[in-house]
Amino acid sequence: MVPRELVPPGGALAPYLAGLGWWATDLPAGRERRLPTGGMQLVVNLAADEVRWYDADGREHRRGGAVVCAATPGPVTIDTADQRMVICVPFRAGGAYSVLGVPATALDEPVVELAALWGRTAVTLRERLLAAGGPSAAVWELRRTLTRRLGRGPGHDPAVPAAAAALDRGMAVADVADRLGLTAAGLRRRFAVGTGLTPKRYARIRRLQRLLRHLPDAPVDWSAVAVGGGWYDQAHLIHDFREFTGGTPGAYQPRSATEPNHLPVVR
C-alpha cells in the first residue's frame, strides 16, 4: 500500500524501524497476493479488530486487529478489506527482535497476533490508538509505546543488518559470511533469528525486488536481464518469478505502479 503518511522513527528507534505510518484504501473487499520483501511489519487495523490471511489451500485464517507480519519465504494471500485504515511499522533487518522481544524464528505463521507476544498490552494498544484522535496521532502514540518497549529484547546483532545490506546489493552469501568473519552456519543461524529467513532465501527475495523496481515496460531481451540481475539464465529468472508471484513477467499486473508487491487475485 502507498502510505498517506510515513514518518522516520527517530531517536532510539532509528536502528530498528524503517518508519511508522498510516495507510488507507477504498478498494472493495477482495483477495490479493502480497509478495515477499524480506521484511517484517507490525500492523494495526483501525477499521476492524481483525486481520485475515489465506493459506495455499484457500482456507481463511482470522487474527485480531494488531498483528505481526512475518518475513515470509513466499507470497501470502490477504484481504483488501483489512487495509481500509491501518497503522504499519516496517522493521529494519534484525530490528524486530529488540522491539518485539522475541526472535523472528518464534513466528510460526505468516500473520501472528501481537497478543501472542505481548499479552494484554497488545489489546490495550489498539484501544489507545483508536482513542488517539486520528491516524497521525495514533502513529505518534505507537511510536511512544515502541520506544518504551526497547530493552525488553536482546541487544541489536549488528551482523544481521550488515549481512542484509550486502545481500541486497547482490553479494554472494559465502562472501558475506567471509566479510563478517562468520562461518556459513553461524551466519545462517544469526540471520534466521533476526529476520526469520535464511540468507539464501533473503538474497533471492531481494533480487526479485530489485527486478520489480526496474521491470521494463517494453519487450526486452530477458536473457540479458537475467544475467544482469544476478540469475544464471532466463530460465532461472522465470522460475523465481513464478515461485514468488504466481506468474511470468509478462503476466505480472500489480495493483498499481506504486504498489508492486500487491497483486489482485482473480477468483
Coordinates of C-alpha atoms in Angstrom, one line a residue:
M1 CA 0.0 0.0 0.0
V2 CA 1.1 3.6 -0.6
P3 CA 1.4 5.4 2.7
R4 CA -0.8 8.5 3.4
E5 CA 1.9 9.5 5.9
L6 CA 5.2 7.9 6.7
V7 CA 7.5 9.4 9.4
P8 CA 11.0 8.4 10.3
P9 CA 11.3 6.6 13.7
G10 CA 13.9 9.0 15.1
G11 CA 15.7 8.7 18.4
A12 CA 16.2 5.3 20.0
L13 CA 14.0 3.5 17.4
A14 CA 16.0 4.6 14.4
P15 CA 18.3 1.4 14.3
Y16 CA 15.2 -0.9 14.5
L17 CA 12.4 0.6 12.4
A18 CA 12.3 1.8 8.7
G19 CA 9.4 4.1 9.6
L20 CA 6.0 4.5 11.1
G21 CA 3.0 5.4 9.0
W22 CA -0.7 5.0 8.2
W23 CA -2.2 3.6 5.1
A24 CA -5.8 3.9 3.7
T25 CA -7.6 2.5 0.7
D26 CA -11.1 2.5 -0.6
L27 CA -10.7 -0.8 -2.6
P28 CA -13.6 -3.2 -2.4
A29 CA -13.1 -6.4 -0.4
G30 CA -11.1 -8.9 -2.4
R31 CA -8.1 -11.2 -2.1
E32 CA -4.7 -10.2 -3.3
R33 CA -1.3 -11.8 -3.2
R34 CA 1.3 -9.9 -1.2
L35 CA 4.8 -10.6 -2.4
P36 CA 7.6 -11.2 0.0
T37 CA 10.0 -8.3 0.6
G38 CA 12.3 -10.0 3.2
G39 CA 11.0 -7.6 5.9
M40 CA 8.7 -7.9 9.0
Q41 CA 5.9 -5.5 9.9
L42 CA 3.8 -4.6 12.8
V43 CA 0.2 -3.8 11.6
V44 CA -2.8 -2.5 13.5
N45 CA -6.1 -2.5 11.7
L46 CA -8.0 0.6 12.9
A47 CA -11.1 -0.1 10.8
A48 CA -11.9 -3.5 12.3
D49 CA -10.5 -5.7 15.0
E50 CA -9.3 -8.4 12.7
V51 CA -6.7 -9.3 10.0
R52 CA -7.2 -12.1 7.6
W53 CA -4.8 -14.2 5.6
Y54 CA -5.4 -17.3 3.4
D55 CA -3.2 -20.4 3.1
A56 CA -2.2 -22.2 0.0
D57 CA -5.4 -24.2 0.1
G58 CA -7.5 -21.1 0.3
R59 CA -8.5 -21.5 3.9
E60 CA -9.2 -18.3 5.7
H61 CA -7.3 -17.5 9.0
R62 CA -8.6 -14.7 11.2
R63 CA -6.4 -12.9 13.7
G64 CA -7.0 -9.9 16.0
G65 CA -6.6 -6.3 14.8
A66 CA -3.0 -6.0 16.0
V67 CA -0.6 -8.4 14.3
V68 CA 3.0 -9.0 13.3
C69 CA 3.5 -10.0 9.7
A70 CA 6.5 -12.3 9.4
A71 CA 9.1 -12.2 6.7
T72 CA 7.7 -15.0 4.6
P73 CA 9.7 -17.1 2.2
G74 CA 6.9 -16.7 -0.4
P75 CA 3.8 -14.8 -1.2
V76 CA 0.8 -14.6 1.2
T77 CA -2.8 -14.0 0.2
I78 CA -4.5 -11.3 2.2
D79 CA -7.8 -9.3 2.0
T80 CA -8.0 -5.7 0.8
A81 CA -10.9 -5.1 3.2
D82 CA -8.4 -5.2 6.1
Q83 CA -6.5 -2.3 4.5
R84 CA -9.1 0.4 4.8
M85 CA -7.3 2.2 7.6
V86 CA -4.1 0.7 9.1
I87 CA -1.1 1.7 11.1
C88 CA 2.0 -0.1 9.7
V89 CA 5.6 -0.3 11.1
P90 CA 8.1 -1.9 8.8
F91 CA 11.2 -3.2 10.7
R92 CA 14.7 -2.9 9.6
A93 CA 16.5 -6.2 9.1
G94 CA 17.0 -7.7 12.5
G95 CA 15.3 -4.8 14.2
A96 CA 12.1 -6.6 15.3
Y97 CA 13.8 -8.8 17.9
S98 CA 14.8 -5.8 20.1
V99 CA 11.3 -4.2 19.8
L100 CA 9.0 -7.3 20.0
G101 CA 11.2 -9.2 22.5
V102 CA 11.0 -12.5 20.5
P103 CA 13.3 -13.9 17.8
A104 CA 11.9 -14.0 14.3
T105 CA 12.0 -17.8 14.4
A106 CA 9.3 -17.7 17.0
L107 CA 6.7 -16.5 14.5
D108 CA 5.3 -19.8 13.2
E109 CA 2.7 -18.3 10.8
P110 CA 2.7 -15.5 8.2
V111 CA 0.5 -13.4 10.5
V112 CA 0.7 -13.7 14.2
E113 CA -1.4 -11.8 16.8
L114 CA 0.6 -9.3 18.7
A115 CA -1.3 -10.5 21.8
A116 CA 0.5 -13.9 21.5
L117 CA 3.8 -11.9 22.0
W118 CA 2.7 -9.1 24.3
G119 CA -0.4 -10.4 26.1
R120 CA -2.9 -7.9 27.3
T121 CA -0.7 -5.0 26.3
A122 CA -1.5 -5.7 22.7
V123 CA -5.2 -5.4 23.3
T124 CA -5.0 -2.1 25.1
L125 CA -2.6 -0.8 22.5
R126 CA -5.2 -0.9 19.7
E127 CA -7.7 0.8 22.1
R128 CA -5.2 3.6 22.8
L129 CA -4.5 4.1 19.1
L130 CA -8.2 4.3 18.3
A131 CA -8.6 6.9 21.1
A132 CA -5.6 8.9 20.0
G133 CA -7.7 11.3 17.8
G134 CA -6.9 10.3 14.2
P135 CA -4.3 8.2 12.3
S136 CA -1.5 10.7 12.6
A137 CA -1.9 10.9 16.4
A138 CA -2.1 7.1 16.5
V139 CA 1.2 6.9 14.7
W140 CA 2.9 9.0 17.4
E141 CA 1.2 7.1 20.2
L142 CA 2.5 3.9 18.8
R143 CA 6.0 5.4 18.5
R144 CA 5.9 6.2 22.2
T145 CA 4.8 2.7 23.0
L146 CA 7.5 1.0 21.0
T147 CA 10.2 3.3 22.5
R148 CA 9.1 2.2 26.0
R149 CA 9.4 -1.5 25.0
L150 CA 13.0 -1.2 23.8
G151 CA 15.3 -3.1 26.0
R152 CA 12.9 -6.0 26.6
G153 CA 14.6 -7.9 23.8
P154 CA 18.3 -8.6 23.4
G155 CA 20.8 -6.1 22.1
H156 CA 20.9 -5.5 18.4
D157 CA 23.0 -8.0 16.5
P158 CA 25.0 -5.8 14.0
A159 CA 25.8 -8.8 11.8
V160 CA 22.2 -9.1 10.6
P161 CA 21.7 -5.6 9.1
A162 CA 25.2 -5.7 7.7
A163 CA 24.5 -9.0 6.0
A164 CA 21.1 -7.9 4.8
A165 CA 22.6 -4.7 3.2
A166 CA 25.3 -6.8 1.5
L167 CA 22.8 -9.4 0.2
D168 CA 20.5 -6.6 -1.0
R169 CA 23.4 -5.4 -3.2
G170 CA 23.8 -8.8 -4.7
M171 CA 26.8 -10.1 -2.8
A172 CA 27.1 -13.9 -2.6
V173 CA 26.2 -15.5 0.7
A174 CA 29.6 -17.1 1.1
D175 CA 31.3 -13.7 0.5
V176 CA 29.0 -12.1 3.1
A177 CA 29.9 -14.7 5.7
D178 CA 33.6 -14.2 5.0
R179 CA 33.4 -10.4 5.2
L180 CA 31.7 -10.6 8.6
G181 CA 34.2 -13.2 9.9
L182 CA 31.4 -15.9 10.3
T183 CA 31.0 -19.5 9.2
A184 CA 28.2 -20.2 6.8
A185 CA 26.3 -22.0 9.7
G186 CA 26.9 -19.0 12.0
L187 CA 25.6 -16.5 9.6
R188 CA 22.6 -18.7 8.8
R189 CA 21.7 -19.1 12.5
R190 CA 22.0 -15.4 13.4
F191 CA 20.3 -14.2 10.2
A192 CA 17.3 -16.5 10.9
V193 CA 17.0 -15.3 14.5
G194 CA 16.9 -11.7 13.3
T195 CA 14.8 -12.0 10.1
G196 CA 13.1 -15.4 10.0
L197 CA 14.8 -16.2 6.7
T198 CA 17.9 -17.9 5.6
P199 CA 20.5 -15.7 3.9
K200 CA 20.0 -17.5 0.6
R201 CA 16.2 -17.1 0.6
Y202 CA 16.6 -13.4 1.6
A203 CA 19.0 -12.9 -1.3
R204 CA 16.6 -14.4 -3.7
I205 CA 13.7 -12.3 -2.5
R206 CA 15.8 -9.1 -2.7
R207 CA 17.0 -10.0 -6.2
L208 CA 13.3 -10.2 -7.2
Q209 CA 12.6 -6.9 -5.5
R210 CA 15.4 -5.2 -7.5
L211 CA 13.8 -6.5 -10.7
L212 CA 10.3 -5.3 -9.8
R213 CA 11.7 -1.8 -9.1
H214 CA 13.1 -1.7 -12.6
L215 CA 10.8 -4.0 -14.6
P216 CA 10.9 -3.0 -18.2
D217 CA 7.7 -1.8 -19.9
A218 CA 8.7 -2.7 -23.4
P219 CA 9.7 -6.1 -24.8
V220 CA 13.3 -6.8 -23.8
D221 CA 16.0 -9.5 -24.0
W222 CA 15.1 -11.5 -20.9
S223 CA 18.3 -13.4 -21.2
A224 CA 20.3 -10.2 -20.8
V225 CA 18.0 -9.0 -18.0
A226 CA 18.5 -12.3 -16.2
V227 CA 22.3 -12.3 -16.3
G228 CA 22.4 -8.6 -15.5
G229 CA 20.1 -9.1 -12.5
G230 CA 22.2 -12.0 -11.0
W231 CA 20.3 -15.0 -12.4
Y232 CA 22.2 -17.8 -14.1
D233 CA 20.0 -17.6 -17.2
Q234 CA 16.5 -16.7 -18.3
A235 CA 15.0 -20.0 -17.2
H236 CA 16.2 -19.4 -13.6
L237 CA 14.7 -15.8 -13.7
I238 CA 11.3 -17.2 -14.9
H239 CA 11.4 -19.9 -12.2
D240 CA 12.0 -17.4 -9.4
F241 CA 9.4 -15.0 -10.8
R242 CA 6.8 -17.7 -11.0
E243 CA 7.6 -19.0 -7.5
F244 CA 7.3 -15.6 -5.9
T245 CA 4.5 -14.0 -7.9
G246 CA 2.5 -17.0 -9.3
G247 CA 3.0 -16.0 -12.9
T248 CA 5.5 -14.9 -15.5
P249 CA 6.9 -11.4 -16.0
G250 CA 4.6 -10.9 -19.0
A251 CA 1.5 -11.7 -16.9
Y252 CA 2.6 -9.5 -13.9
Q253 CA -0.1 -6.9 -13.1
P254 CA 0.2 -5.3 -9.7
R255 CA -2.5 -3.2 -8.1
S256 CA -0.7 -0.1 -9.3
A257 CA 2.7 1.1 -10.4
T258 CA 3.4 2.4 -6.9
E259 CA 2.4 -0.9 -5.2
P260 CA 4.4 -3.6 -7.0
N261 CA 4.0 -6.1 -4.2
H262 CA 0.2 -6.2 -4.2
L263 CA -1.3 -8.5 -7.0
P264 CA -5.1 -8.9 -7.2
V265 CA -6.2 -12.5 -7.1
V266 CA -8.7 -13.3 -9.8
R267 CA -11.3 -15.8 -8.5

